[in-house]
JSON list of C-alpha atoms in Angstrom, two decimals:
[
{"chain": "A", "resi": 1, "resn": "PRO", "atom": "CA", "xyz": [51.48, -22.64, -22.90]},
{"chain": "A", "resi": 2, "resn": "ALA", "atom": "CA", "xyz": [55.04, -22.56, -24.11]},
{"chain": "A", "resi": 3, "resn": "HIS", "atom": "CA", "xyz": [56.30, -25.26, -26.44]},
{"chain": "A", "resi": 4, "resn": "ARG", "atom": "CA", "xyz": [59.68, -26.51, -27.51]},
{"chain": "A", "resi": 5, "resn": "ARG", "atom": "CA", "xyz": [61.21, -24.88, -30.54]},
{"chain": "A", "resi": 6, "resn": "PRO", "atom": "CA", "xyz": [59.66, -26.20, -33.78]},
{"chain": "A", "resi": 7, "resn": "PRO", "atom": "CA", "xyz": [61.92, -26.94, -36.74]},
{"chain": "A", "resi": 8, "resn": "PRO", "atom": "CA", "xyz": [62.77, -23.84, -38.78]},
{"chain": "A", "resi": 9, "resn": "GLN", "atom": "CA", "xyz": [60.57, -23.18, -41.75]},
{"chain": "A", "resi": 10, "resn": "SER", "atom": "CA", "xyz": [60.00, -20.41, -44.21]},
{"chain": "A", "resi": 11, "resn": "ALA", "atom": "CA", "xyz": [58.03, -17.46, -42.82]},
{"chain": "A", "resi": 12, "resn": "ALA", "atom": "CA", "xyz": [55.75, -17.62, -45.83]},
{"chain": "A", "resi": 13, "resn": "ASN", "atom": "CA", "xyz": [54.63, -21.11, -44.74]},
{"chain": "A", "resi": 14, "resn": "HIS", "atom": "CA", "xyz": [53.82, -20.25, -41.13]},
{"chain": "A", "resi": 15, "resn": "PRO", "atom": "CA", "xyz": [50.06, -20.75, -40.58]},
{"chain": "A", "resi": 16, "resn": "LEU", "atom": "CA", "xyz": [49.65, -17.62, -38.46]},
{"chain": "A", "resi": 17, "resn": "GLU", "atom": "CA", "xyz": [51.32, -15.46, -41.09]},
{"chain": "A", "resi": 18, "resn": "ALA", "atom": "CA", "xyz": [47.84, -15.24, -42.59]},
{"chain": "A", "resi": 19, "resn": "PHE", "atom": "CA", "xyz": [46.90, -13.00, -39.67]},
{"chain": "A", "resi": 20, "resn": "ARG", "atom": "CA", "xyz": [49.51, -10.38, -40.58]},
{"chain": "A", "resi": 21, "resn": "ASP", "atom": "CA", "xyz": [49.12, -7.42, -42.90]},
{"chain": "A", "resi": 22, "resn": "PHE", "atom": "CA", "xyz": [52.63, -6.57, -44.08]},
{"chain": "A", "resi": 23, "resn": "ARG", "atom": "CA", "xyz": [51.44, -3.36, -45.74]},
{"chain": "A", "resi": 24, "resn": "THR", "atom": "CA", "xyz": [50.50, -1.81, -42.41]},
{"chain": "A", "resi": 25, "resn": "GLU", "atom": "CA", "xyz": [53.13, -3.23, -40.03]},
{"chain": "A", "resi": 26, "resn": "GLY", "atom": "CA", "xyz": [55.62, -0.50, -40.83]},
{"chain": "A", "resi": 27, "resn": "SER", "atom": "CA", "xyz": [53.13, 2.26, -40.07]},
{"chain": "A", "resi": 28, "resn": "PRO", "atom": "CA", "xyz": [52.69, 3.45, -36.47]},
{"chain": "A", "resi": 29, "resn": "SER", "atom": "CA", "xyz": [48.98, 3.76, -37.14]},
{"chain": "A", "resi": 30, "resn": "GLY", "atom": "CA", "xyz": [48.80, 0.13, -38.21]},
{"chain": "A", "resi": 31, "resn": "GLY", "atom": "CA", "xyz": [46.50, 1.05, -41.09]},
{"chain": "A", "resi": 32, "resn": "ASP", "atom": "CA", "xyz": [44.08, 3.04, -38.91]},
{"chain": "A", "resi": 33, "resn": "ASP", "atom": "CA", "xyz": [43.52, 5.70, -41.55]},
{"chain": "A", "resi": 34, "resn": "ASP", "atom": "CA", "xyz": [40.25, 4.12, -42.66]},
{"chain": "A", "resi": 35, "resn": "ASP", "atom": "CA", "xyz": [37.64, 6.59, -41.40]},
{"chain": "A", "resi": 36, "resn": "THR", "atom": "CA", "xyz": [34.88, 4.04, -41.81]},
{"chain": "A", "resi": 37, "resn": "ALA", "atom": "CA", "xyz": [36.28, 1.72, -39.14]},
{"chain": "A", "resi": 38, "resn": "ALA", "atom": "CA", "xyz": [34.09, 1.02, -36.12]},
{"chain": "A", "resi": 39, "resn": "GLY", "atom": "CA", "xyz": [31.01, 2.49, -37.74]},
{"chain": "A", "resi": 40, "resn": "GLY", "atom": "CA", "xyz": [32.42, 5.60, -39.38]},
{"chain": "A", "resi": 41, "resn": "GLY", "atom": "CA", "xyz": [33.63, 8.90, -38.03]},
{"chain": "A", "resi": 42, "resn": "GLY", "atom": "CA", "xyz": [37.03, 10.44, -38.48]},
{"chain": "A", "resi": 43, "resn": "ASP", "atom": "CA", "xyz": [38.17, 9.55, -34.96]},
{"chain": "A", "resi": 44, "resn": "GLY", "atom": "CA", "xyz": [37.23, 5.89, -35.34]},
{"chain": "A", "resi": 45, "resn": "ALA", "atom": "CA", "xyz": [35.13, 5.88, -32.14]},
{"chain": "A", "resi": 46, "resn": "ILE", "atom": "CA", "xyz": [31.44, 5.93, -31.32]},
{"chain": "A", "resi": 47, "resn": "PHE", "atom": "CA", "xyz": [29.96, 7.42, -28.15]},
{"chain": "A", "resi": 48, "resn": "GLY", "atom": "CA", "xyz": [33.42, 7.53, -26.55]},
{"chain": "A", "resi": 49, "resn": "LEU", "atom": "CA", "xyz": [34.17, 3.86, -27.15]},
{"chain": "A", "resi": 50, "resn": "PRO", "atom": "CA", "xyz": [37.61, 2.94, -28.51]},
{"chain": "A", "resi": 51, "resn": "LYS", "atom": "CA", "xyz": [37.80, 1.86, -32.11]},
{"chain": "A", "resi": 52, "resn": "ARG", "atom": "CA", "xyz": [37.60, -1.86, -32.68]},
{"chain": "A", "resi": 53, "resn": "ALA", "atom": "CA", "xyz": [40.25, -3.67, -34.66]},
{"chain": "A", "resi": 54, "resn": "LYS", "atom": "CA", "xyz": [39.19, -4.23, -38.25]},
{"chain": "A", "resi": 55, "resn": "ASN", "atom": "CA", "xyz": [40.71, -7.68, -38.73]},
{"chain": "A", "resi": 56, "resn": "LEU", "atom": "CA", "xyz": [43.03, -10.29, -37.29]},
{"chain": "A", "resi": 57, "resn": "SER", "atom": "CA", "xyz": [46.08, -8.79, -38.96]},
{"chain": "A", "resi": 58, "resn": "GLU", "atom": "CA", "xyz": [45.56, -5.60, -36.98]},
{"chain": "A", "resi": 59, "resn": "ILE", "atom": "CA", "xyz": [44.93, -7.42, -33.70]},
{"chain": "A", "resi": 60, "resn": "TYR", "atom": "CA", "xyz": [48.06, -9.56, -33.92]},
{"chain": "A", "resi": 61, "resn": "ARG", "atom": "CA", "xyz": [50.42, -7.16, -35.69]},
{"chain": "A", "resi": 62, "resn": "PRO", "atom": "CA", "xyz": [53.90, -6.72, -34.15]},
{"chain": "A", "resi": 63, "resn": "PRO", "atom": "CA", "xyz": [54.37, -3.57, -32.02]},
{"chain": "A", "resi": 64, "resn": "THR", "atom": "CA", "xyz": [56.61, -1.91, -34.58]},
{"chain": "A", "resi": 65, "resn": "GLU", "atom": "CA", "xyz": [55.94, 1.56, -33.21]},
{"chain": "A", "resi": 66, "resn": "ILE", "atom": "CA", "xyz": [57.68, 0.75, -29.90]},
{"chain": "A", "resi": 67, "resn": "CYS", "atom": "CA", "xyz": [60.38, -1.61, -31.20]},
{"chain": "A", "resi": 68, "resn": "PHE", "atom": "CA", "xyz": [64.01, -0.63, -31.65]},
{"chain": "A", "resi": 69, "resn": "VAL", "atom": "CA", "xyz": [65.00, -0.57, -35.32]},
{"chain": "A", "resi": 70, "resn": "GLY", "atom": "CA", "xyz": [68.49, -1.89, -35.90]},
{"chain": "A", "resi": 71, "resn": "SER", "atom": "CA", "xyz": [70.80, -4.82, -35.33]},
{"chain": "A", "resi": 72, "resn": "PHE", "atom": "CA", "xyz": [71.50, -6.44, -31.98]},
{"chain": "A", "resi": 73, "resn": "GLU", "atom": "CA", "xyz": [74.89, -4.72, -31.87]},
{"chain": "A", "resi": 74, "resn": "GLU", "atom": "CA", "xyz": [73.23, -1.35, -32.46]},
{"chain": "A", "resi": 75, "resn": "LEU", "atom": "CA", "xyz": [70.70, -2.21, -29.77]},
{"chain": "A", "resi": 76, "resn": "ARG", "atom": "CA", "xyz": [73.45, -2.83, -27.22]},
{"chain": "A", "resi": 77, "resn": "LEU", "atom": "CA", "xyz": [75.30, 0.33, -28.18]},
{"chain": "A", "resi": 78, "resn": "THR", "atom": "CA", "xyz": [72.16, 2.46, -27.83]},
{"chain": "A", "resi": 79, "resn": "GLY", "atom": "CA", "xyz": [71.33, 0.82, -24.52]},
{"chain": "A", "resi": 80, "resn": "ARG", "atom": "CA", "xyz": [74.79, 1.70, -23.20]},
{"chain": "A", "resi": 81, "resn": "GLN", "atom": "CA", "xyz": [74.60, 5.28, -24.40]},
{"chain": "A", "resi": 82, "resn": "GLN", "atom": "CA", "xyz": [71.09, 5.84, -23.01]},
{"chain": "A", "resi": 83, "resn": "SER", "atom": "CA", "xyz": [71.50, 3.68, -19.87]},
{"chain": "A", "resi": 84, "resn": "ARG", "atom": "CA", "xyz": [68.52, 1.52, -20.80]},
{"chain": "A", "resi": 85, "resn": "TRP", "atom": "CA", "xyz": [67.95, -2.18, -20.26]},
{"chain": "A", "resi": 86, "resn": "LEU", "atom": "CA", "xyz": [67.39, -4.36, -23.33]},
{"chain": "A", "resi": 87, "resn": "LEU", "atom": "CA", "xyz": [64.14, -6.31, -23.59]},
{"chain": "A", "resi": 88, "resn": "VAL", "atom": "CA", "xyz": [64.41, -8.95, -26.31]},
{"chain": "A", "resi": 89, "resn": "ASN", "atom": "CA", "xyz": [61.31, -10.77, -27.56]},
{"chain": "A", "resi": 90, "resn": "ILE", "atom": "CA", "xyz": [61.98, -13.85, -29.70]},
{"chain": "A", "resi": 91, "resn": "GLN", "atom": "CA", "xyz": [58.81, -15.21, -31.28]},
{"chain": "A", "resi": 92, "resn": "SER", "atom": "CA", "xyz": [57.64, -18.21, -33.27]},
{"chain": "A", "resi": 93, "resn": "PRO", "atom": "CA", "xyz": [54.92, -17.51, -35.87]},
{"chain": "A", "resi": 94, "resn": "THR", "atom": "CA", "xyz": [53.51, -21.00, -35.26]},
{"chain": "A", "resi": 95, "resn": "GLU", "atom": "CA", "xyz": [52.95, -20.46, -31.53]},
{"chain": "A", "resi": 96, "resn": "PHE", "atom": "CA", "xyz": [49.74, -18.62, -30.70]},
{"chain": "A", "resi": 97, "resn": "ALA", "atom": "CA", "xyz": [51.30, -17.34, -27.46]},
{"chain": "A", "resi": 98, "resn": "SER", "atom": "CA", "xyz": [53.52, -15.12, -29.63]},
{"chain": "A", "resi": 99, "resn": "GLN", "atom": "CA", "xyz": [50.44, -13.60, -31.23]},
{"chain": "A", "resi": 100, "resn": "GLN", "atom": "CA", "xyz": [48.92, -13.11, -27.77]},
{"chain": "A", "resi": 101, "resn": "LEU", "atom": "CA", "xyz": [51.93, -11.06, -26.70]},
{"chain": "A", "resi": 102, "resn": "ASN", "atom": "CA", "xyz": [51.38, -8.75, -29.67]},
{"chain": "A", "resi": 103, "resn": "ALA", "atom": "CA", "xyz": [47.65, -8.48, -29.08]},
{"chain": "A", "resi": 104, "resn": "ASP", "atom": "CA", "xyz": [47.50, -8.22, -25.29]},
{"chain": "A", "resi": 105, "resn": "THR", "atom": "CA", "xyz": [50.87, -7.54, -23.67]},
{"chain": "A", "resi": 106, "resn": "TRP", "atom": "CA", "xyz": [52.69, -5.09, -25.95]},
{"chain": "A", "resi": 107, "resn": "THR", "atom": "CA", "xyz": [49.52, -3.02, -26.44]},
{"chain": "A", "resi": 108, "resn": "ASP", "atom": "CA", "xyz": [49.13, -2.30, -22.71]},
{"chain": "A", "resi": 109, "resn": "GLU", "atom": "CA", "xyz": [49.53, 1.45, -22.17]},
{"chain": "A", "resi": 110, "resn": "GLY", "atom": "CA", "xyz": [51.00, 1.11, -18.69]},
{"chain": "A", "resi": 111, "resn": "LEU", "atom": "CA", "xyz": [53.65, -1.30, -19.90]},
{"chain": "A", "resi": 112, "resn": "ARG", "atom": "CA", "xyz": [54.44, 0.92, -22.86]},
{"chain": "A", "resi": 113, "resn": "ALA", "atom": "CA", "xyz": [55.05, 3.85, -20.51]},
{"chain": "A", "resi": 114, "resn": "VAL", "atom": "CA", "xyz": [57.52, 1.77, -18.49]},
{"chain": "A", "resi": 115, "resn": "LEU", "atom": "CA", "xyz": [59.30, 0.56, -21.63]},
{"chain": "A", "resi": 116, "resn": "GLY", "atom": "CA", "xyz": [59.54, 4.07, -23.01]},
{"chain": "A", "resi": 117, "resn": "SER", "atom": "CA", "xyz": [61.34, 5.36, -19.96]},
{"chain": "A", "resi": 118, "resn": "SER", "atom": "CA", "xyz": [63.87, 2.63, -19.14]},
{"chain": "A", "resi": 119, "resn": "PHE", "atom": "CA", "xyz": [63.96, -0.12, -21.79]},
{"chain": "A", "resi": 120, "resn": "LEU", "atom": "CA", "xyz": [64.58, -0.82, -25.46]},
{"chain": "A", "resi": 121, "resn": "LEU", "atom": "CA", "xyz": [62.31, -3.48, -26.98]},
{"chain": "A", "resi": 122, "resn": "TRP", "atom": "CA", "xyz": [63.74, -5.63, -29.80]},
{"chain": "A", "resi": 123, "resn": "GLN", "atom": "CA", "xyz": [61.59, -8.29, -31.45]},
{"chain": "A", "resi": 124, "resn": "ARG", "atom": "CA", "xyz": [62.63, -11.02, -33.89]},
{"chain": "A", "resi": 125, "resn": "TYR", "atom": "CA", "xyz": [61.44, -14.42, -35.11]},
{"chain": "A", "resi": 126, "resn": "PHE", "atom": "CA", "xyz": [63.54, -17.34, -33.90]},
{"chain": "A", "resi": 127, "resn": "ASP", "atom": "CA", "xyz": [64.25, -18.48, -37.46]},
{"chain": "A", "resi": 128, "resn": "SER", "atom": "CA", "xyz": [65.32, -15.09, -38.77]},
{"chain": "A", "resi": 129, "resn": "GLU", "atom": "CA", "xyz": [69.07, -14.55, -39.13]},
{"chain": "A", "resi": 130, "resn": "GLU", "atom": "CA", "xyz": [69.35, -12.28, -36.10]},
{"chain": "A", "resi": 131, "resn": "GLY", "atom": "CA", "xyz": [66.86, -14.30, -34.08]},
{"chain": "A", "resi": 132, "resn": "ALA", "atom": "CA", "xyz": [68.77, -17.52, -34.71]},
{"chain": "A", "resi": 133, "resn": "THR", "atom": "CA", "xyz": [72.04, -15.86, -33.66]},
{"chain": "A", "resi": 134, "resn": "TYR", "atom": "CA", "xyz": [70.46, -14.71, -30.41]},
{"chain": "A", "resi": 135, "resn": "CYS", "atom": "CA", "xyz": [69.07, -18.19, -29.74]},
{"chain": "A", "resi": 136, "resn": "ARG", "atom": "CA", "xyz": [72.44, -19.84, -30.29]},
{"chain": "A", "resi": 137, "resn": "HIS", "atom": "CA", "xyz": [74.16, -17.46, -27.94]},
{"chain": "A", "resi": 138, "resn": "TYR", "atom": "CA", "xyz": [71.58, -17.14, -25.14]},
{"chain": "A", "resi": 139, "resn": "LEU", "atom": "CA", "xyz": [69.10, -20.02, -25.37]},
{"chain": "A", "resi": 140, "resn": "ARG", "atom": "CA", "xyz": [71.14, -22.96, -26.69]},
{"chain": "A", "resi": 141, "resn": "GLU", "atom": "CA", "xyz": [69.02, -26.12, -26.94]},
{"chain": "A", "resi": 142, "resn": "ASP", "atom": "CA", "xyz": [66.54, -25.22, -24.20]},
{"chain": "A", "resi": 143, "resn": "ALA", "atom": "CA", "xyz": [64.67, -22.58, -26.18]},
{"chain": "A", "resi": 144, "resn": "THR", "atom": "CA", "xyz": [60.92, -22.28, -25.81]},
{"chain": "A", "resi": 145, "resn": "PHE", "atom": "CA", "xyz": [58.86, -19.60, -27.49]},
{"chain": "A", "resi": 146, "resn": "PRO", "atom": "CA", "xyz": [57.88, -16.92, -27.15]},
{"chain": "A", "resi": 147, "resn": "HIS", "atom": "CA", "xyz": [60.91, -15.82, -25.15]},
{"chain": "A", "resi": 148, "resn": "ILE", "atom": "CA", "xyz": [61.37, -12.48, -23.40]},
{"chain": "A", "resi": 149, "resn": "GLY", "atom": "CA", "xyz": [64.87, -11.73, -22.16]},
{"chain": "A", "resi": 150, "resn": "LEU", "atom": "CA", "xyz": [66.13, -8.83, -20.05]},
{"chain": "A", "resi": 151, "resn": "LEU", "atom": "CA", "xyz": [69.74, -8.04, -20.91]},
{"chain": "A", "resi": 152, "resn": "ASP", "atom": "CA", "xyz": [72.38, -5.73, -19.53]},
{"chain": "A", "resi": 153, "resn": "PRO", "atom": "CA", "xyz": [73.63, -3.67, -22.51]},
{"chain": "A", "resi": 154, "resn": "VAL", "atom": "CA", "xyz": [77.04, -3.19, -20.90]},
{"chain": "A", "resi": 155, "resn": "THR", "atom": "CA", "xyz": [77.93, -6.82, -20.19]},
{"chain": "A", "resi": 156, "resn": "GLY", "atom": "CA", "xyz": [75.51, -8.49, -22.60]},
{"chain": "A", "resi": 157, "resn": "GLN", "atom": "CA", "xyz": [74.37, -10.74, -19.73]},
{"chain": "A", "resi": 158, "resn": "LEU", "atom": "CA", "xyz": [70.87, -12.24, -19.77]},
{"chain": "A", "resi": 159, "resn": "VAL", "atom": "CA", "xyz": [69.72, -11.25, -16.28]},
{"chain": "A", "resi": 160, "resn": "LYS", "atom": "CA", "xyz": [66.10, -12.47, -16.41]},
{"chain": "A", "resi": 161, "resn": "SER", "atom": "CA", "xyz": [63.85, -14.33, -18.83]},
{"chain": "A", "resi": 162, "resn": "TRP", "atom": "CA", "xyz": [60.25, -15.36, -19.35]},
{"chain": "A", "resi": 163, "resn": "HIS", "atom": "CA", "xyz": [58.85, -18.09, -21.62]},
{"chain": "A", "resi": 164, "resn": "GLY", "atom": "CA", "xyz": [55.39, -18.49, -23.08]},
{"chain": "A", "resi": 165, "resn": "PHE", "atom": "CA", "xyz": [52.67, -15.89, -22.83]},
{"chain": "A", "resi": 166, "resn": "THR", "atom": "CA", "xyz": [53.38, -13.27, -20.15]},
{"chain": "A", "resi": 167, "resn": "ALA", "atom": "CA", "xyz": [50.62, -10.89, -19.10]},
{"chain": "A", "resi": 168, "resn": "ALA", "atom": "CA", "xyz": [51.38, -7.17, -19.12]},
{"chain": "A", "resi": 169, "resn": "GLU", "atom": "CA", "xyz": [50.76, -6.80, -15.38]},
{"chain": "A", "resi": 170, "resn": "ARG", "atom": "CA", "xyz": [53.17, -9.59, -14.47]},
{"chain": "A", "resi": 171, "resn": "LEU", "atom": "CA", "xyz": [55.87, -8.36, -16.82]},
{"chain": "A", "resi": 172, "resn": "MET", "atom": "CA", "xyz": [55.51, -4.75, -15.68]},
{"chain": "A", "resi": 173, "resn": "ASP", "atom": "CA", "xyz": [55.73, -5.79, -12.03]},
{"chain": "A", "resi": 174, "resn": "LYS", "atom": "CA", "xyz": [59.08, -7.49, -12.65]},
{"chain": "A", "resi": 175, "resn": "LEU", "atom": "CA", "xyz": [60.45, -4.74, -14.88]},
{"chain": "A", "resi": 176, "resn": "MET", "atom": "CA", "xyz": [59.79, -2.09, -12.24]},
{"chain": "A", "resi": 177, "resn": "ASP", "atom": "CA", "xyz": [62.51, -3.71, -10.13]},
{"chain": "A", "resi": 178, "resn": "TYR", "atom": "CA", "xyz": [65.00, -2.69, -12.82]},
{"chain": "A", "resi": 179, "resn": "ALA", "atom": "CA", "xyz": [63.49, 0.58, -14.04]},
{"chain": "A", "resi": 180, "resn": "ASP", "atom": "CA", "xyz": [64.77, 2.50, -11.01]},
{"chain": "A", "resi": 181, "resn": "ARG", "atom": "CA", "xyz": [68.33, 1.19, -11.31]},
{"chain": "A", "resi": 182, "resn": "PRO", "atom": "CA", "xyz": [69.41, 1.54, -14.94]},
{"chain": "A", "resi": 183, "resn": "PRO", "atom": "CA", "xyz": [72.55, -0.24, -16.19]},
{"chain": "A", "resi": 184, "resn": "LYS", "atom": "CA", "xyz": [75.66, 1.83, -15.77]},
{"chain": "A", "resi": 185, "resn": "ASP", "atom": "CA", "xyz": [78.58, 1.96, -18.15]},
{"chain": "A", "resi": 186, "resn": "ILE", "atom": "CA", "xyz": [81.33, 3.91, -16.45]},
{"chain": "A", "resi": 187, "resn": "SER", "atom": "CA", "xyz": [83.22, 4.24, -19.72]},
{"chain": "A", "resi": 188, "resn": "TRP", "atom": "CA", "xyz": [80.55, 6.69, -20.95]},
{"chain": "A", "resi": 189, "resn": "ASP", "atom": "CA", "xyz": [80.63, 8.78, -17.77]},
{"chain": "A", "resi": 190, "resn": "GLU", "atom": "CA", "xyz": [84.20, 8.98, -16.63]},
{"chain": "A", "resi": 191, "resn": "PRO", "atom": "CA", "xyz": [86.24, 11.89, -18.05]},
{"chain": "A", "resi": 192, "resn": "SER", "atom": "CA", "xyz": [89.27, 11.07, -20.14]},
{"chain": "A", "resi": 193, "resn": "PRO", "atom": "CA", "xyz": [92.49, 10.96, -18.16]},
{"chain": "A", "resi": 194, "resn": "ALA", "atom": "CA", "xyz": [94.09, 14.39, -18.03]},
{"chain": "A", "resi": 195, "resn": "ALA", "atom": "CA", "xyz": [97.31, 14.83, -19.96]},
{"chain": "A", "resi": 196, "resn": "PRO", "atom": "CA", "xyz": [100.38, 14.78, -17.70]},
{"chain": "A", "resi": 197, "resn": "GLN", "atom": "CA", "xyz": [101.49, 18.28, -16.71]},
{"chain": "A", "resi": 198, "resn": "PRO", "atom": "CA", "xyz": [105.14, 19.29, -16.92]},
{"chain": "A", "resi": 199, "resn": "ALA", "atom": "CA", "xyz": [106.89, 19.33, -13.60]},
{"chain": "A", "resi": 200, "resn": "ALA", "atom": "CA", "xyz": [107.19, 22.73, -11.93]},
{"chain": "A", "resi": 201, "resn": "PRO", "atom": "CA", "xyz": [110.70, 24.13, -11.78]},
{"chain": "A", "resi": 202, "resn": "ALA", "atom": "CA", "xyz": [112.47, 23.53, -8.53]},
{"chain": "A", "resi": 203, "resn": "ALA", "atom": "CA", "xyz": [112.52, 26.45, -6.14]},
{"chain": "A", "resi": 204, "resn": "PRO", "atom": "CA", "xyz": [115.92, 28.16, -5.90]},
{"chain": "A", "resi": 205, "resn": "ALA", "atom": "CA", "xyz": [117.98, 27.08, -2.94]}
]
């Protein structure tokens, strides 16, 4: 269940930080290059079964391979240029529901396909500099974590939000309502006004 925002604290002191492996978070493979995982074999699978996660840090690692890399301003600009909705995930390392999103929701292949076609995912901790700025602007004093917000990149408006753990099926069902009608920024589509043309000479009388 969702909880009220805990007081900010250093990320190094968050209890669930012990589940994370910072050496592998920046790699799309998440450290899957160990051929001995799941009983050996270069493909990491046995008898057609998917490879099992090696440890908790792999299970709960952030979905860096599908997250937008850049500031919130760059996120909005890219969303406008590509006509994609913004999906912002603000997490708290002390709330297990945040870890559940990483382990269960963001790993869902169906949801990833929907995100890849119509959305930009941006994830931050609430007590990071950018996360705190987002919370002040959009969540005020009513913030509960984890938070998922759907934003229009053109207006910056928060059009829909979810709090606490949200299953992939539920989130995907709601996002499909927006996937077929992407945000439109007419300033990117309309041609520049044509330069005024000189008046034609008057016909002789």
